[in-house]
mmCIF file of C-alpha atoms in Angstrom:
data_model
loop_
_atom_site.group_PDB
_atom_site.id
_atom_site.type_symbol
_atom_site.label_atom_id
_atom_site.label_comp_id
_atom_site.label_asym_id
_atom_site.label_seq_id
_atom_site.Cartn_x
_atom_site.Cartn_y
_atom_site.Cartn_z
ATOM 1 C CA UNK C 30 -106.522 -191.203 50.525
ATOM 2 C CA UNK C 31 -103.395 -190.835 52.667
ATOM 3 C CA UNK C 32 -101.167 -193.705 53.239
ATOM 4 C CA UNK C 33 -100.907 -195.215 56.717
ATOM 5 C CA UNK C 34 -97.749 -194.333 58.475
ATOM 6 C CA UNK C 35 -95.514 -197.442 58.690
ATOM 7 C CA UNK C 36 -93.356 -197.479 61.840
ATOM 8 C CA UNK C 37 -89.715 -198.139 61.041
ATOM 9 C CA UNK C 38 -88.474 -201.539 62.161
ATOM 10 C CA UNK C 39 -84.944 -201.792 61.512
ATOM 11 C CA UNK C 40 -82.061 -199.447 62.761
ATOM 12 C CA UNK C 41 -81.522 -198.380 59.157
ATOM 13 C CA UNK C 42 -85.119 -197.374 58.657
ATOM 14 C CA UNK C 43 -85.090 -195.363 61.765
ATOM 15 C CA UNK C 44 -81.983 -193.525 60.692
ATOM 16 C CA UNK C 45 -83.434 -192.803 57.311
ATOM 17 C CA UNK C 46 -86.606 -191.360 58.823
ATOM 18 C CA UNK C 47 -84.575 -189.138 61.085
ATOM 19 C CA UNK C 48 -82.293 -188.112 58.125
ATOM 20 C CA UNK C 49 -85.437 -187.045 56.099
ATOM 21 C CA UNK C 50 -86.751 -185.065 59.080
ATOM 22 C CA UNK C 51 -83.459 -183.233 59.554
ATOM 23 C CA UNK C 52 -83.030 -182.573 55.805
ATOM 24 C CA UNK C 53 -86.637 -181.222 55.624
ATOM 25 C CA UNK C 54 -86.229 -178.919 58.487
ATOM 26 C CA UNK C 55 -82.946 -177.640 57.224
ATOM 27 C CA UNK C 56 -84.407 -176.977 53.814
ATOM 28 C CA UNK C 57 -87.396 -175.057 55.448
ATOM 29 C CA UNK C 58 -84.985 -172.931 57.348
ATOM 30 C CA UNK C 59 -82.689 -172.330 54.330
ATOM 31 C CA UNK C 60 -85.487 -171.676 51.927
ATOM 32 C CA UNK C 61 -86.266 -168.019 52.920
ATOM 33 C CA UNK C 62 -83.397 -167.335 55.082
ATOM 34 C CA UNK C 63 -85.310 -167.656 58.189
ATOM 35 C CA UNK C 64 -82.293 -168.596 60.208
ATOM 36 C CA UNK C 65 -80.908 -165.185 59.735
ATOM 37 C CA UNK C 66 -83.729 -163.054 60.524
ATOM 38 C CA UNK C 67 -84.453 -161.478 63.849
ATOM 39 C CA UNK C 68 -88.172 -161.741 63.946
ATOM 40 C CA UNK C 69 -90.071 -164.959 63.702
ATOM 41 C CA UNK C 70 -91.561 -165.638 60.236
ATOM 42 C CA UNK C 71 -95.325 -165.327 59.868
ATOM 43 C CA UNK C 72 -97.654 -168.149 58.803
ATOM 44 C CA UNK C 73 -97.850 -166.639 55.388
ATOM 45 C CA UNK C 74 -94.126 -166.836 55.034
ATOM 46 C CA UNK C 75 -94.146 -170.539 56.194
ATOM 47 C CA UNK C 76 -96.934 -171.261 53.690
ATOM 48 C CA UNK C 77 -94.736 -169.886 50.948
ATOM 49 C CA UNK C 78 -91.723 -171.832 51.921
ATOM 50 C CA UNK C 79 -93.731 -175.139 52.270
ATOM 51 C CA UNK C 80 -95.188 -174.545 48.949
ATOM 52 C CA UNK C 81 -91.789 -174.107 47.358
ATOM 53 C CA UNK C 82 -90.528 -177.386 49.039
ATOM 54 C CA UNK C 83 -93.487 -179.694 48.810
ATOM 55 C CA UNK C 84 -92.383 -181.198 45.395
ATOM 56 C CA UNK C 85 -89.189 -182.321 47.247
ATOM 57 C CA UNK C 86 -90.399 -183.307 50.551
ATOM 58 C CA UNK C 87 -93.631 -184.814 52.042
ATOM 59 C CA UNK C 88 -96.211 -182.164 52.551
ATOM 60 C CA UNK C 89 -97.354 -183.899 55.868
ATOM 61 C CA UNK C 90 -93.772 -183.659 57.141
ATOM 62 C CA UNK C 91 -93.354 -180.094 56.190
ATOM 63 C CA UNK C 92 -96.632 -179.054 57.845
ATOM 64 C CA UNK C 93 -95.949 -181.200 61.080
ATOM 65 C CA UNK C 94 -92.538 -179.629 61.460
ATOM 66 C CA UNK C 95 -93.872 -176.044 61.392
ATOM 67 C CA UNK C 96 -97.069 -177.074 63.321
ATOM 68 C CA UNK C 97 -99.319 -175.751 60.650
ATOM 69 C CA UNK C 98 -102.611 -177.606 59.869
ATOM 70 C CA UNK C 99 -103.390 -178.547 56.225
ATOM 71 C CA UNK C 100 -106.558 -176.158 56.020
ATOM 72 C CA UNK C 101 -104.375 -173.267 57.296
ATOM 73 C CA UNK C 102 -101.732 -173.971 54.752
ATOM 74 C CA UNK C 103 -104.265 -174.074 51.961
ATOM 75 C CA UNK C 104 -105.994 -170.950 53.208
ATOM 76 C CA UNK C 105 -102.798 -168.904 52.892
ATOM 77 C CA UNK C 106 -101.724 -170.474 49.718
ATOM 78 C CA UNK C 107 -105.149 -169.440 48.243
ATOM 79 C CA UNK C 108 -104.642 -165.962 49.391
ATOM 80 C CA UNK C 109 -101.122 -165.517 47.794
#
């Protein structure tokens, strides 16, 4: 079962959540050198990058940042 999302209450908690989002997005872009490429990465490439990073960052956040559903992620992961 997934944990319920708790809304940050203090300014510190809000900043910590924002920091996590920014670090996660930065890690995703750096992971495969996506920021240097000229063409947009495919869903398969994003799935590979997310798979590498899911031990360090929350999977839900990684998927939300890339707008990939959990089922699509596992579909591509199974095909790799």
